[in-house]
XYZ file of C-alpha atoms in Angstrom:
253
model
C -6.917 4.787 71.963
C -5.650 1.147 71.752
C -1.663 1.184 71.448
C -0.856 0.544 68.122
C 1.008 -2.817 67.375
C 5.003 -2.829 66.312
C 5.686 -4.251 63.936
C 9.735 -4.173 63.592
C 12.391 -2.265 65.296
C 15.634 -1.195 63.900
C 18.723 0.719 64.843
C 16.953 3.898 63.100
C 13.684 3.597 63.062
C 10.389 1.729 64.299
C 7.303 0.531 62.405
C 3.985 0.490 63.525
C 0.824 -1.127 61.475
C -0.551 2.006 59.419
C -4.491 3.093 60.133
C -5.284 1.370 56.995
C -4.859 -2.391 55.705
C -1.239 -1.887 53.391
C -0.273 1.024 55.389
C 2.591 1.367 57.905
C 3.918 4.000 60.261
C 7.554 4.668 60.323
C 8.987 6.421 63.275
C 12.387 7.958 63.149
C 14.538 7.248 66.430
C 17.418 9.727 67.674
C 19.679 6.584 67.908
C 22.763 6.666 66.204
C 24.538 3.424 65.427
C 27.889 2.735 63.484
C 30.043 0.020 62.643
C 27.174 -2.320 62.902
C 25.821 -1.431 65.739
C 29.032 -1.494 68.030
C 28.938 2.577 68.231
C 25.658 3.941 69.747
C 24.381 6.643 71.154
C 21.215 8.950 71.169
C 21.528 12.141 69.555
C 18.499 14.658 70.602
C 16.603 15.498 67.293
C 18.112 13.279 64.886
C 15.060 11.528 64.258
C 12.747 14.755 63.508
C 15.716 15.729 60.768
C 15.826 12.961 58.868
C 12.069 12.425 59.017
C 11.831 15.913 57.504
C 14.537 15.397 54.684
C 13.356 12.141 54.110
C 9.923 13.528 53.150
C 11.535 16.229 50.976
C 13.492 13.586 48.702
C 11.112 11.069 48.535
C 8.637 14.106 47.365
C 11.180 14.716 45.246
C 11.880 11.507 43.685
C 7.733 11.117 43.396
C 8.035 14.556 41.033
C 10.103 12.885 38.678
C 8.488 9.748 38.100
C 10.443 7.333 40.441
C 7.786 5.407 42.789
C 8.587 5.264 46.590
C 6.741 3.898 49.598
C 5.975 7.644 50.970
C 2.347 8.439 51.454
C 2.978 11.471 53.600
C 4.330 12.714 56.690
C 2.114 12.618 59.866
C 4.201 14.770 62.250
C 7.438 15.619 63.630
C 8.738 11.881 63.739
C 6.187 9.460 61.727
C 5.251 9.279 58.503
C 2.996 7.022 56.606
C 4.348 4.348 53.861
C 3.252 1.681 51.980
C 3.458 -1.561 52.806
C 5.885 -3.769 50.686
C 8.232 -6.489 50.518
C 11.715 -5.420 50.893
C 14.399 -7.045 48.587
C 16.984 -7.815 50.721
C 19.443 -5.761 49.726
C 21.535 -2.828 50.209
C 21.993 -0.575 46.833
C 25.114 1.405 47.056
C 26.042 4.151 44.866
C 29.373 5.787 44.624
C 30.362 8.474 42.781
C 33.662 9.309 44.634
C 35.792 6.786 46.862
C 35.140 6.687 50.744
C 34.480 4.224 53.184
C 34.670 0.586 52.481
C 35.591 1.146 48.660
C 38.881 2.808 49.780
C 40.022 0.343 52.194
C 39.135 -2.461 49.879
C 40.347 -1.075 46.748
C 43.343 1.640 48.164
C 42.090 4.181 46.812
C 42.156 7.570 48.889
C 39.080 9.027 49.975
C 37.782 12.021 47.610
C 38.714 10.480 44.666
C 36.251 10.989 41.985
C 35.309 7.715 40.226
C 35.446 7.044 36.701
C 31.414 6.638 36.745
C 28.818 5.980 39.360
C 29.532 2.610 40.777
C 26.406 0.570 41.994
C 27.107 -2.065 44.647
C 25.394 -4.480 46.548
C 24.980 -5.923 50.200
C 23.151 -8.539 51.394
C 21.071 -7.033 54.097
C 21.985 -9.083 57.222
C 23.424 -7.552 60.426
C 24.856 -10.710 62.148
C 27.200 -11.153 59.044
C 27.836 -7.207 58.540
C 25.897 -6.790 55.563
C 28.321 -8.346 53.119
C 29.109 -7.184 49.652
C 27.561 -9.762 46.977
C 27.398 -9.810 43.249
C 24.590 -10.249 41.006
C 26.003 -13.548 40.126
C 24.844 -14.133 44.442
C 21.575 -12.103 43.587
C 20.548 -14.930 41.544
C 21.680 -17.939 42.533
C 20.175 -17.383 45.936
C 16.883 -16.228 44.381
C 16.764 -12.442 46.121
C 15.825 -10.858 42.928
C 15.134 -11.847 39.533
C 17.408 -10.460 36.587
C 14.183 -8.158 35.605
C 14.471 -6.808 39.110
C 17.920 -6.263 38.671
C 17.681 -4.470 35.737
C 14.959 -2.229 37.474
C 16.537 -1.688 40.318
C 19.822 -0.841 38.615
C 17.934 1.872 36.750
C 16.297 2.975 40.100
C 19.499 3.652 41.612
C 20.905 5.764 38.759
C 17.838 7.981 38.629
C 18.057 8.295 42.187
C 21.585 9.029 41.908
C 20.905 11.600 39.163
C 18.428 13.596 41.147
C 20.073 13.503 44.515
C 23.666 14.805 42.936
C 21.540 17.808 41.495
C 20.148 18.671 44.701
C 22.727 18.710 46.581
C 24.753 20.381 44.097
C 22.548 23.464 44.223
C 23.312 24.083 47.732
C 27.120 23.400 47.627
C 27.141 19.677 48.705
C 28.999 16.706 47.129
C 27.151 13.570 46.898
C 29.783 11.101 47.362
C 27.641 8.295 48.046
C 24.622 6.840 49.274
C 22.610 3.437 50.053
C 18.905 2.561 49.276
C 16.241 -0.418 50.099
C 14.067 -1.181 47.308
C 10.571 -2.817 48.183
C 8.369 -4.936 46.046
C 4.395 -3.693 46.285
C 2.034 -6.176 44.867
C -1.077 -4.681 42.773
C -2.917 -7.888 41.491
C -1.023 -10.053 39.631
C 1.838 -7.523 39.002
C 4.576 -6.334 41.338
C 6.184 -2.881 41.157
C 9.538 -1.872 42.381
C 9.559 1.189 44.890
C 11.999 3.206 46.874
C 12.077 2.250 50.638
C 12.779 2.783 54.174
C 14.337 6.260 53.947
C 16.736 9.075 52.152
C 18.332 11.352 54.424
C 22.205 11.842 55.593
C 22.259 8.439 57.587
C 22.182 6.864 54.419
C 24.334 9.422 52.583
C 27.408 10.510 52.485
C 27.709 14.087 51.840
C 30.502 16.952 52.015
C 30.584 20.314 51.495
C 32.013 21.156 48.218
C 34.296 24.324 49.120
C 35.732 22.978 52.628
C 35.136 18.772 52.784
C 33.296 19.292 55.869
C 31.877 15.947 56.462
C 27.923 16.570 56.640
C 26.486 12.727 57.207
C 26.947 9.901 59.666
C 30.679 10.258 59.306
C 30.242 13.057 61.909
C 29.221 10.426 64.324
C 31.367 7.355 62.907
C 34.662 9.305 63.430
C 33.729 11.871 66.445
C 33.878 15.048 64.009
C 31.580 17.185 65.979
C 27.589 17.568 66.511
C 25.637 15.356 64.325
C 22.912 17.425 64.445
C 24.430 20.294 63.570
C 25.700 18.387 60.541
C 22.131 17.385 59.679
C 20.884 20.764 60.303
C 23.083 22.749 58.153
C 21.655 20.323 55.263
C 18.233 20.487 56.050
C 18.888 24.441 56.096
C 20.553 24.609 52.730
C 17.972 22.817 51.388
C 15.236 24.783 52.713
C 13.449 22.311 54.780
C 14.503 22.936 58.667
C 11.684 22.443 60.518
C 9.344 25.330 62.075
C 9.711 24.148 65.898
C 13.347 22.423 66.184
C 13.394 19.421 68.108
C 13.397 20.252 71.991
C 15.618 18.927 74.322
C 14.787 16.029 76.465
C 14.295 12.579 75.227
C 11.356 11.868 72.827
C 8.129 9.862 73.899
C 5.943 7.949 71.118
C 2.079 9.034 71.978
C -0.323 6.871 70.634
């Protein structure tokens, strides 16, 4: 079998050409990064957990009518997704103050915000993914006003869904980030949730204890990242049947 063509390699995932036109194979790595990749490690099993959890959330969103790029999970580390044009924005939804908003505005971490706040960051690692406004987005043509209306609607629908799912298993959704892609169908375009939804892209706190169950465990050296992600998967009922085996994984083509 010919080796698949690599399209792109990011900090947490590698993308390969899919088996059919318009598809991509998304491979989840075990790499963990923080502070714009200044901190880096390989956490055994992290990719398996993120793959399975992202599948769970993408399927749940599809059931409530939120379009995503997800097609199916192929194996423990890969999923098949639709090829789409990624809008160069990180869309962040905040329910409680944590991380950068606490530092910027001097709000104590854990403070519930008056309402969900949606922020946008320009996707550029070399610039540190700077915070931008809708005025910047319009001026530089990254998205139209109609796109922004649709993105806001999608972000809030995802927030409602995820908040409810996590609340049911005793987890507080503090904040999360998503990416949006454009899929072209003839002369029309459709916006979809792309990339992934996992503990890598969410802040998750245990409601009773405040224990962190997300990438802050790695950022702040609070313990085992795989234990935290496994706890999220266990509560949601999606722990893999064959837990990740020790040893560095290899990609089989």
